[in-house]
PDB file of C-alpha atoms in Angstrom:
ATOM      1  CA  UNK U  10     190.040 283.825 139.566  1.00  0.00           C
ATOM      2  CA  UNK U  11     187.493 286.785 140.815  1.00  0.00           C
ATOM      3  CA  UNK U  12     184.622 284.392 138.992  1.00  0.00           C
ATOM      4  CA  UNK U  13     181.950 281.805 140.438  1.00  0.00           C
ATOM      5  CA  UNK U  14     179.592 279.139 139.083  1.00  0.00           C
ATOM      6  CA  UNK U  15     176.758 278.866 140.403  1.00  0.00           C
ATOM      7  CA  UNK U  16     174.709 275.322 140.346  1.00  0.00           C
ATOM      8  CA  UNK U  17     171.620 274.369 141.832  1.00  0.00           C
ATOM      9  CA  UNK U  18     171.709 270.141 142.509  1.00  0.00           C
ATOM     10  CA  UNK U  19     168.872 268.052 142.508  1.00  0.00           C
ATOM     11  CA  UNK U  20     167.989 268.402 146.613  1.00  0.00           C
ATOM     12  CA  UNK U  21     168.024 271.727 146.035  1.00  0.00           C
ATOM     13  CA  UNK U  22     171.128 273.036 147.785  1.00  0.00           C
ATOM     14  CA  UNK U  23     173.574 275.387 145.926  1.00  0.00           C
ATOM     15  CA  UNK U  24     176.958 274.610 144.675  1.00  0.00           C
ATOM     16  CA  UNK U  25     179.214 277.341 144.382  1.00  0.00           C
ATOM     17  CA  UNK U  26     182.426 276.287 142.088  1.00  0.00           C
ATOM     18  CA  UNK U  27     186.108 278.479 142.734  1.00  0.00           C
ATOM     19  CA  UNK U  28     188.120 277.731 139.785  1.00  0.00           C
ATOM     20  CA  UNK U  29     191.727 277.046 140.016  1.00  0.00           C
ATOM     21  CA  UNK U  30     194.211 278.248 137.974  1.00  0.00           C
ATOM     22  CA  UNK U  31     194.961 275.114 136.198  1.00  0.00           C
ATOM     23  CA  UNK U  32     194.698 276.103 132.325  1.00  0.00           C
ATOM     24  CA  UNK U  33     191.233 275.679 132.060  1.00  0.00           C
ATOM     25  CA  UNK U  34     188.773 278.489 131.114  1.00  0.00           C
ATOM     26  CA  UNK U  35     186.055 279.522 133.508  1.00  0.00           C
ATOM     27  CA  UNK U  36     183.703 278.249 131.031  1.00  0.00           C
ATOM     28  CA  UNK U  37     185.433 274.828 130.615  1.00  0.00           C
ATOM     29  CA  UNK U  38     185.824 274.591 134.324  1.00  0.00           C
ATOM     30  CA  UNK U  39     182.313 275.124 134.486  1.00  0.00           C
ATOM     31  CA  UNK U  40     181.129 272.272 131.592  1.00  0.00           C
ATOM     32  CA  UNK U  41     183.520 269.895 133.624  1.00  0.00           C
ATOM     33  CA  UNK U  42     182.733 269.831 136.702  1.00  0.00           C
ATOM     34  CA  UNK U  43     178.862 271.220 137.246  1.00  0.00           C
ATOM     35  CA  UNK U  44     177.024 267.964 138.065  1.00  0.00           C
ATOM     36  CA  UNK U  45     175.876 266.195 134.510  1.00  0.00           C
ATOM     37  CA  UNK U  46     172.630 268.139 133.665  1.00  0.00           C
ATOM     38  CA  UNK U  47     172.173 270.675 135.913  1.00  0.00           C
ATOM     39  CA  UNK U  48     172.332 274.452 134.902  1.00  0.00           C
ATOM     40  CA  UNK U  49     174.779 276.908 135.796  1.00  0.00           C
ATOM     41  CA  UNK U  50     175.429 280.463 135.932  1.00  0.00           C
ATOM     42  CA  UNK U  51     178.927 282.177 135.877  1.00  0.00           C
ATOM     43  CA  UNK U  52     179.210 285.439 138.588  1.00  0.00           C
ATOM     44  CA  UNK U  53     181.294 287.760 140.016  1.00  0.00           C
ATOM     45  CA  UNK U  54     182.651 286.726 143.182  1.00  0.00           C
ATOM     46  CA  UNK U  55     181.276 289.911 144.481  1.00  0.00           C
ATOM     47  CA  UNK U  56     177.947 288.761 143.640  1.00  0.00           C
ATOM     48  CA  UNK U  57     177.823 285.673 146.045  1.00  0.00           C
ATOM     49  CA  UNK U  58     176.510 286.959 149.864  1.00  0.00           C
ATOM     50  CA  UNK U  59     179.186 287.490 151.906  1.00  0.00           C
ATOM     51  CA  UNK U  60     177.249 286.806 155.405  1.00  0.00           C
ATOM     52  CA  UNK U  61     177.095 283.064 155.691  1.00  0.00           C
ATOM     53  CA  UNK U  62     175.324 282.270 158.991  1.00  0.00           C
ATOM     54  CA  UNK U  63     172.062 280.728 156.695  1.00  0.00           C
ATOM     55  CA  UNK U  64     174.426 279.597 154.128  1.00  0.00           C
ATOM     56  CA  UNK U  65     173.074 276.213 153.684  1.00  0.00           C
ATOM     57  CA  UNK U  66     169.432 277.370 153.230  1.00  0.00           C
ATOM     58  CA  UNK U  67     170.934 279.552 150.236  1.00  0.00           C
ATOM     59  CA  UNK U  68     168.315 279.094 146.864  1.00  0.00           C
ATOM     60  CA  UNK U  69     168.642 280.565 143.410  1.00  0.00           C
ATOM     61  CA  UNK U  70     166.054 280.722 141.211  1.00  0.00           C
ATOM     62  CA  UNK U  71     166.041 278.504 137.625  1.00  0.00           C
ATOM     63  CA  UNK U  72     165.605 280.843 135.384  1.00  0.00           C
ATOM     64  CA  UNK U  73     169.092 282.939 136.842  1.00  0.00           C
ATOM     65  CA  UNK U  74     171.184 280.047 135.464  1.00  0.00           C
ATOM     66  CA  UNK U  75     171.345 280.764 131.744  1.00  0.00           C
ATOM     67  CA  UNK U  76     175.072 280.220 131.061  1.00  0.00           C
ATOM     68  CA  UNK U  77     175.183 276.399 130.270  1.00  0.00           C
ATOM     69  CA  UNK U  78     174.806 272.719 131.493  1.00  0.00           C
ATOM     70  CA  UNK U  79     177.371 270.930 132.923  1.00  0.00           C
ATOM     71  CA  UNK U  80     178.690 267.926 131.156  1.00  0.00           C
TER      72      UNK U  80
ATOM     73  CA  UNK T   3     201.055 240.569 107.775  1.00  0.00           C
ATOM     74  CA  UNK T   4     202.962 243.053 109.139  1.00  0.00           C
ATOM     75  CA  UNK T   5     206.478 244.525 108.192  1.00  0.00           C
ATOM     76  CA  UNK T   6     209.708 244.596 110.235  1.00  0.00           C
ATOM     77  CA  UNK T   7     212.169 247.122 109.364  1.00  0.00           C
ATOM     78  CA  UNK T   8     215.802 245.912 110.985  1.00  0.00           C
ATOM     79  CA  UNK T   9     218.504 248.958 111.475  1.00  0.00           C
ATOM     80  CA  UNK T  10     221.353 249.616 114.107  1.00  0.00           C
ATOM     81  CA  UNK T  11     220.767 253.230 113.667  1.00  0.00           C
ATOM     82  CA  UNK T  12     218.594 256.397 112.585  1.00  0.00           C
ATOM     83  CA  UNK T  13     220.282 259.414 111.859  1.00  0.00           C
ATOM     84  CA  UNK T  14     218.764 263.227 110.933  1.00  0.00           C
ATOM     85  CA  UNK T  15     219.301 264.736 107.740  1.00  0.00           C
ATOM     86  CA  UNK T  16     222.810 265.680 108.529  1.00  0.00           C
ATOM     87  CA  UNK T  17     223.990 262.628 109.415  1.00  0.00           C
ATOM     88  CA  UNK T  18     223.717 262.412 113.242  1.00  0.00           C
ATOM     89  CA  UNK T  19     222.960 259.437 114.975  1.00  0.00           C
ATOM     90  CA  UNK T  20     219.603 260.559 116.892  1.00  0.00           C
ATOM     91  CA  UNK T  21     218.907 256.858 117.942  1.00  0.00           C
ATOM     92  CA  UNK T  22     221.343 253.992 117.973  1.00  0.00           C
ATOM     93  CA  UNK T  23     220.966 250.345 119.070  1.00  0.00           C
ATOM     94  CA  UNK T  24     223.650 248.115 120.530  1.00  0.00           C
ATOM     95  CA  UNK T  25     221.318 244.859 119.101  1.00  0.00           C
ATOM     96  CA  UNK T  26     220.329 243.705 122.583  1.00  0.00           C
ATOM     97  CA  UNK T  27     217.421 245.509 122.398  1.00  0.00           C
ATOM     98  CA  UNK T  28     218.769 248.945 123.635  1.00  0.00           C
ATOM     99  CA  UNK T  29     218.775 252.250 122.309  1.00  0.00           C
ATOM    100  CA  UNK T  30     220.400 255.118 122.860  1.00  0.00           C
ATOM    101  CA  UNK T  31     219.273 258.681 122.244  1.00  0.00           C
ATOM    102  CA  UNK T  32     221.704 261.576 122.398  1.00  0.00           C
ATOM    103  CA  UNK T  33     221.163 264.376 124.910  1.00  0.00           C
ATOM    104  CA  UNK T  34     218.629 261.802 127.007  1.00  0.00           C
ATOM    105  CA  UNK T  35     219.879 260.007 129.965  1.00  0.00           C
ATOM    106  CA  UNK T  36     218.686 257.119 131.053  1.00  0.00           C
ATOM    107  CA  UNK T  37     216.908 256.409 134.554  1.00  0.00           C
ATOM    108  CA  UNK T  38     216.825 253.437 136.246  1.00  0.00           C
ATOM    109  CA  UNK T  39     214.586 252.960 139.010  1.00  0.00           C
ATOM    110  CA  UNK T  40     217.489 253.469 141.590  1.00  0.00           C
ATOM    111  CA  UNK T  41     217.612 256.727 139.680  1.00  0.00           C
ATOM    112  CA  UNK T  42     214.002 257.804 140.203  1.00  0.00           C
ATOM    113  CA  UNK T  43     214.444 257.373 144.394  1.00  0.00           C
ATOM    114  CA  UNK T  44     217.199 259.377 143.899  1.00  0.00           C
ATOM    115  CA  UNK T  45     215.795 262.050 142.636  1.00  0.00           C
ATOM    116  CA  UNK T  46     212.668 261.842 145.229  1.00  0.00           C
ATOM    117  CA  UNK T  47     215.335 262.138 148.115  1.00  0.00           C
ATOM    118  CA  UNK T  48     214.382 258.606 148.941  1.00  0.00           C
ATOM    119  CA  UNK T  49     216.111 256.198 150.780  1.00  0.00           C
ATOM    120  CA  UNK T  50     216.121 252.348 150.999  1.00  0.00           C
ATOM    121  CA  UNK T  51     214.506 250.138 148.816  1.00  0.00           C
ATOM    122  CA  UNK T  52     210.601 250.985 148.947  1.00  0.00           C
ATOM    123  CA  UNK T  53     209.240 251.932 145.862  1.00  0.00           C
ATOM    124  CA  UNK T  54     207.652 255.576 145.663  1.00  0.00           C
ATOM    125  CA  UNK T  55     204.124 256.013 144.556  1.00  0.00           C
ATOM    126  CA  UNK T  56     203.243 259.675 143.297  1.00  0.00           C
ATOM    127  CA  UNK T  57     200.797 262.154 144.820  1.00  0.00           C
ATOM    128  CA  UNK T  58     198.396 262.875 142.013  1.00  0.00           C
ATOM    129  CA  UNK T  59     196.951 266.061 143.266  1.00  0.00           C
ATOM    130  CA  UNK T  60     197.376 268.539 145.846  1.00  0.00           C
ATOM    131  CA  UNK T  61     195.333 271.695 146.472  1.00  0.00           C
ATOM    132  CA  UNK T  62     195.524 274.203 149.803  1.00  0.00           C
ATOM    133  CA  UNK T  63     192.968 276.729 150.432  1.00  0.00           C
ATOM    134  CA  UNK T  64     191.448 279.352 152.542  1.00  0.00           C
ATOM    135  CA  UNK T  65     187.757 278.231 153.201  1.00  0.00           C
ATOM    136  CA  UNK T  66     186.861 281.024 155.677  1.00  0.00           C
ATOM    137  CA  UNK T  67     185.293 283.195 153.458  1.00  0.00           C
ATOM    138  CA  UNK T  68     182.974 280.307 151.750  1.00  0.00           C
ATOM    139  CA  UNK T  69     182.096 281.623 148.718  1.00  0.00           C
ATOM    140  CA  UNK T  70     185.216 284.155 148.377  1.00  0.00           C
ATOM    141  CA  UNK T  71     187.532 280.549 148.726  1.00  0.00           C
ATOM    142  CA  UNK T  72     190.919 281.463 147.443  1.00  0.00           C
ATOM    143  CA  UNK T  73     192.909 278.127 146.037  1.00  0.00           C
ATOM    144  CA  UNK T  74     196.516 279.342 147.682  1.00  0.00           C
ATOM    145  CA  UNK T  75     197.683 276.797 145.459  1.00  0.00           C
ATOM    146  CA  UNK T  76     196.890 273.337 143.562  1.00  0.00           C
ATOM    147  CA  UNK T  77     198.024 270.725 140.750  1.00  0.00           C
ATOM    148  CA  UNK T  78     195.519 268.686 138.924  1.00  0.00           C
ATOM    149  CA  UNK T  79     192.925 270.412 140.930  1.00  0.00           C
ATOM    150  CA  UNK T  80     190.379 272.492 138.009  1.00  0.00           C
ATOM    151  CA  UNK T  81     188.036 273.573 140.885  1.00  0.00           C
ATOM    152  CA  UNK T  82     186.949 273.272 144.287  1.00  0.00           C
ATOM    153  CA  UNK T  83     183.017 273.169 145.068  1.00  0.00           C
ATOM    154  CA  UNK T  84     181.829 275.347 148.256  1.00  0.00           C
ATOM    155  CA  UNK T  85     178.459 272.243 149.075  1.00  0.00           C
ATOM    156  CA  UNK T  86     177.714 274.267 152.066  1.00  0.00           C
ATOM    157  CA  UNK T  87     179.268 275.373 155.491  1.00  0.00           C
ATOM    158  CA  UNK T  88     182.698 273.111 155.602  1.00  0.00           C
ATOM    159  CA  UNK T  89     181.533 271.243 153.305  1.00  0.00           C
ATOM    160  CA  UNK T  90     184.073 271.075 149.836  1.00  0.00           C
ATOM    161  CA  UNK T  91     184.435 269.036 147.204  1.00  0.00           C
ATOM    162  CA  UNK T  92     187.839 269.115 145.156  1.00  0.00           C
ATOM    163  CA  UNK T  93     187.492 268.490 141.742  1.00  0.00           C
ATOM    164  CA  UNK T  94     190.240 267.008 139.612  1.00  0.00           C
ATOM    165  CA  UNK T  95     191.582 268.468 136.140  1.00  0.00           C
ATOM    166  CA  UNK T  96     192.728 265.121 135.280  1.00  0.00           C
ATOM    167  CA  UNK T  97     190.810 261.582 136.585  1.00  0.00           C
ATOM    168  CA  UNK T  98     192.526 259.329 138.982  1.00  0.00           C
ATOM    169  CA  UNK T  99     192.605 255.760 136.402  1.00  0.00           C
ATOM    170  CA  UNK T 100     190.377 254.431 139.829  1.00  0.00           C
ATOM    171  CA  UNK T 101     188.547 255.611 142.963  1.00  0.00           C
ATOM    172  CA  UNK T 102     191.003 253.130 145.239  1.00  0.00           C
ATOM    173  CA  UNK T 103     193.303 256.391 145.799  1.00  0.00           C
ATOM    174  CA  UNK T 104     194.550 257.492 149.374  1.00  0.00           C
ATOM    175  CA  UNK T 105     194.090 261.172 150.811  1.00  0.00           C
ATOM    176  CA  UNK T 106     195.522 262.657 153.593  1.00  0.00           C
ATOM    177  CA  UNK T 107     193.488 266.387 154.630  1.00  0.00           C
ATOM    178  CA  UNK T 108     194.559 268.416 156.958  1.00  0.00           C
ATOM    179  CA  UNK T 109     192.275 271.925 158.079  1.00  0.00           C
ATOM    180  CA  UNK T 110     193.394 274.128 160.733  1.00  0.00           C
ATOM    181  CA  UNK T 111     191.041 277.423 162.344  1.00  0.00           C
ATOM    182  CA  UNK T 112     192.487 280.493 163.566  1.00  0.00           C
ATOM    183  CA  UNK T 113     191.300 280.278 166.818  1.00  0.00           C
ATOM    184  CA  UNK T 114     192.630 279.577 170.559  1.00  0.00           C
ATOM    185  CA  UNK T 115     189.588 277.749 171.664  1.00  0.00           C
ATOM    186  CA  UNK T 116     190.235 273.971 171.701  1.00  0.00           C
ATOM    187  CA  UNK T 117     186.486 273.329 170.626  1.00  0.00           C
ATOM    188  CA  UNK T 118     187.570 274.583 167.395  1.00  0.00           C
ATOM    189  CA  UNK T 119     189.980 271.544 166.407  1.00  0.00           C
ATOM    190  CA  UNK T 120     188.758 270.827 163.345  1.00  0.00           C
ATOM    191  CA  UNK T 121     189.006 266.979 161.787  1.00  0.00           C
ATOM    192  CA  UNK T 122     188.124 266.095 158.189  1.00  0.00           C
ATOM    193  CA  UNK T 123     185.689 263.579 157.115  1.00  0.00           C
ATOM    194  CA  UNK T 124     183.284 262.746 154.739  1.00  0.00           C
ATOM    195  CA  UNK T 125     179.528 262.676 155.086  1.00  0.00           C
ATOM    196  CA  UNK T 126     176.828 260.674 152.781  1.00  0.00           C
ATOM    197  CA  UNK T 127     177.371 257.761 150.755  1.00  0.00           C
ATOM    198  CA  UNK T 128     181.238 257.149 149.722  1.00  0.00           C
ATOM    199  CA  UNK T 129     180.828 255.543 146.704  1.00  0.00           C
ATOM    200  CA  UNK T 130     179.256 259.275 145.763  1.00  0.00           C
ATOM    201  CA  UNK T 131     182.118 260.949 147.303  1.00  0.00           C
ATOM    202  CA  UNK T 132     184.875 259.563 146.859  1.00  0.00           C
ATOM    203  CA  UNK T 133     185.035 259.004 142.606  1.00  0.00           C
ATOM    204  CA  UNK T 134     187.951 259.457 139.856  1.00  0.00           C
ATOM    205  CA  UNK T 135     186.669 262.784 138.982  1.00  0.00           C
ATOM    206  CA  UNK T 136     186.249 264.297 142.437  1.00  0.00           C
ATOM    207  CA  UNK T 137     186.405 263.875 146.636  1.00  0.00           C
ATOM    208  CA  UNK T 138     184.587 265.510 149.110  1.00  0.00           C
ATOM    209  CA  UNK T 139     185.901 266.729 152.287  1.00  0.00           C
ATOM    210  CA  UNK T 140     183.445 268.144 155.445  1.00  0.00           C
ATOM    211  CA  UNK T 141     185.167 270.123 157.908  1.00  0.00           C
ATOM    212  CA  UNK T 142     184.001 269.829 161.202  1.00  0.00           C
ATOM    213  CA  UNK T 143     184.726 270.792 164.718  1.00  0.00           C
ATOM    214  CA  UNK T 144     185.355 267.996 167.514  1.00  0.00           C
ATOM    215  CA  UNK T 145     181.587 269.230 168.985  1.00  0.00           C
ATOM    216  CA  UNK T 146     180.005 268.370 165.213  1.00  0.00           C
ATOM    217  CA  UNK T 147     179.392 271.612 164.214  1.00  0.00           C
ATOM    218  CA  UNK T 148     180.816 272.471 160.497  1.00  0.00           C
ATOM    219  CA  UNK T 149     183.172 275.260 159.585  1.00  0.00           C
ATOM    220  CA  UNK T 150     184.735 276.981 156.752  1.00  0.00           C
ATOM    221  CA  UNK T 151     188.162 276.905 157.739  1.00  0.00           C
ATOM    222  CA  UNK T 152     191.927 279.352 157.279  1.00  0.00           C
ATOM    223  CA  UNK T 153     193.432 276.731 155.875  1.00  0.00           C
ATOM    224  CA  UNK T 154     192.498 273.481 154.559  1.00  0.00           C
ATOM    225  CA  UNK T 155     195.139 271.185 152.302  1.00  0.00           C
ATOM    226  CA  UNK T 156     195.016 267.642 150.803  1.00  0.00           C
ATOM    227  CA  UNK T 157     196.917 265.468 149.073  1.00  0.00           C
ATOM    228  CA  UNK T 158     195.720 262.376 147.102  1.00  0.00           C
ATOM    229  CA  UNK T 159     198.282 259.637 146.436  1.00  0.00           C
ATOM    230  CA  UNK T 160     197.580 256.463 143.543  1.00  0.00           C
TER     231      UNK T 160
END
């Protein structure tokens, strides 16, 4: 899949989910396995920085994760 | 209190027996063999007498583009989550029935330095982890530094 969910946990840090193709929608991947209660937001892969050398002080901001909770 | 219906055989509209009993408590079923646990090691390519427990999922994947991940390939895996640099978790399409399951990771770099031997772990609390629903695997090299690795697989046997 050329998609990516986006998540931002409680600490702060991003989650970045690849779906597998395993039958499941993007969407239902994304209700299943975001952390219970956070918001998510469902990209391009072309969207998510490709230069990774500060990737764990990555940060997205609330209000970009409009596409659901996970469950 | 509850009905018993007694009958050596049911057959289909035409006539055909589609399940038959020999009254000892077996049935037959046309068009299904039956296995016997012999049978089963068989048809794993086992030998002796062990018994054979299943691996419930399986997923390898090319971490060294982090976000851009591709799953090579998977069963029972829905997703894998990119935490950070080498830092995964694999997330299963079906639960394991507990979190008492066995994995066995294996991640390999592209790279002819020996400080780039990678070993798989886990970092944080297990019981967080290490649950039905998911397992996290960190990815680090021999020095402690974390990588997002060629190839990473794992297998997790219940």
């Amino acid at each position: 899949m050329d998609k990516r969910i986006i998540y931002k946990n409680i600490d702060g840090s991003i989650g970045i989910i690849i779906p597998a193709n395993c039958g499941l929608t993007v969407e239902q991947i994304a209700r299943k396995d975001v952390p219970t209660g956070l918001k998510y937001k469902i990209v391009d892969v072309s969207e998510i920085p490709s230069d990774r050398e500060f990737r764990n002080a990555w940060t997205i901001d609330d209000s970009e994760l409009t596409d659901g909770v996970g469950e | 209190m509850t009905s018993i219906l007694k009958v050596d055989q049911l057959q289909d509209s035409g006539g055909n027996a589609i399940i038959t009993s020999d009254g000892a408590g077996n049935i037959t079923t046309p068009g299904i063999t039956t296995y016997t646990n012999s049978d089963a090691l068989t048809l794993f390519n086992a030998s002796g007498s062990a018994p054979v427990y299943a691996c419930r999922a399986w997923v390898n994947w090319d971490g060294a583009s982090g976000a851009g991940t591709t799953i090579r390939g998977s069963g029972n895996v829905s997703s894998i989550t990119y935490n950070g640099t080498g830092d995964y978790t694999v997330n299963f399409t079906t639960a394991m029935p507990d979190a008492n399951y066995a994995t066995s990771a294996f991640a390999s770099q592209e790279s002819s330095a020996d400080n780039n031997v990678t070993c798989v772990g886990q970092k944080g609390v297990i019981s967080s982890n290490y649950t039905v629903s998911s397992c996290r695997l960190q990815m680090r090299r021999l020095d402690g530094v974390t990588l997002d690795i060629n190839l990473v697989t794992a297998i997790f046997v219940r």
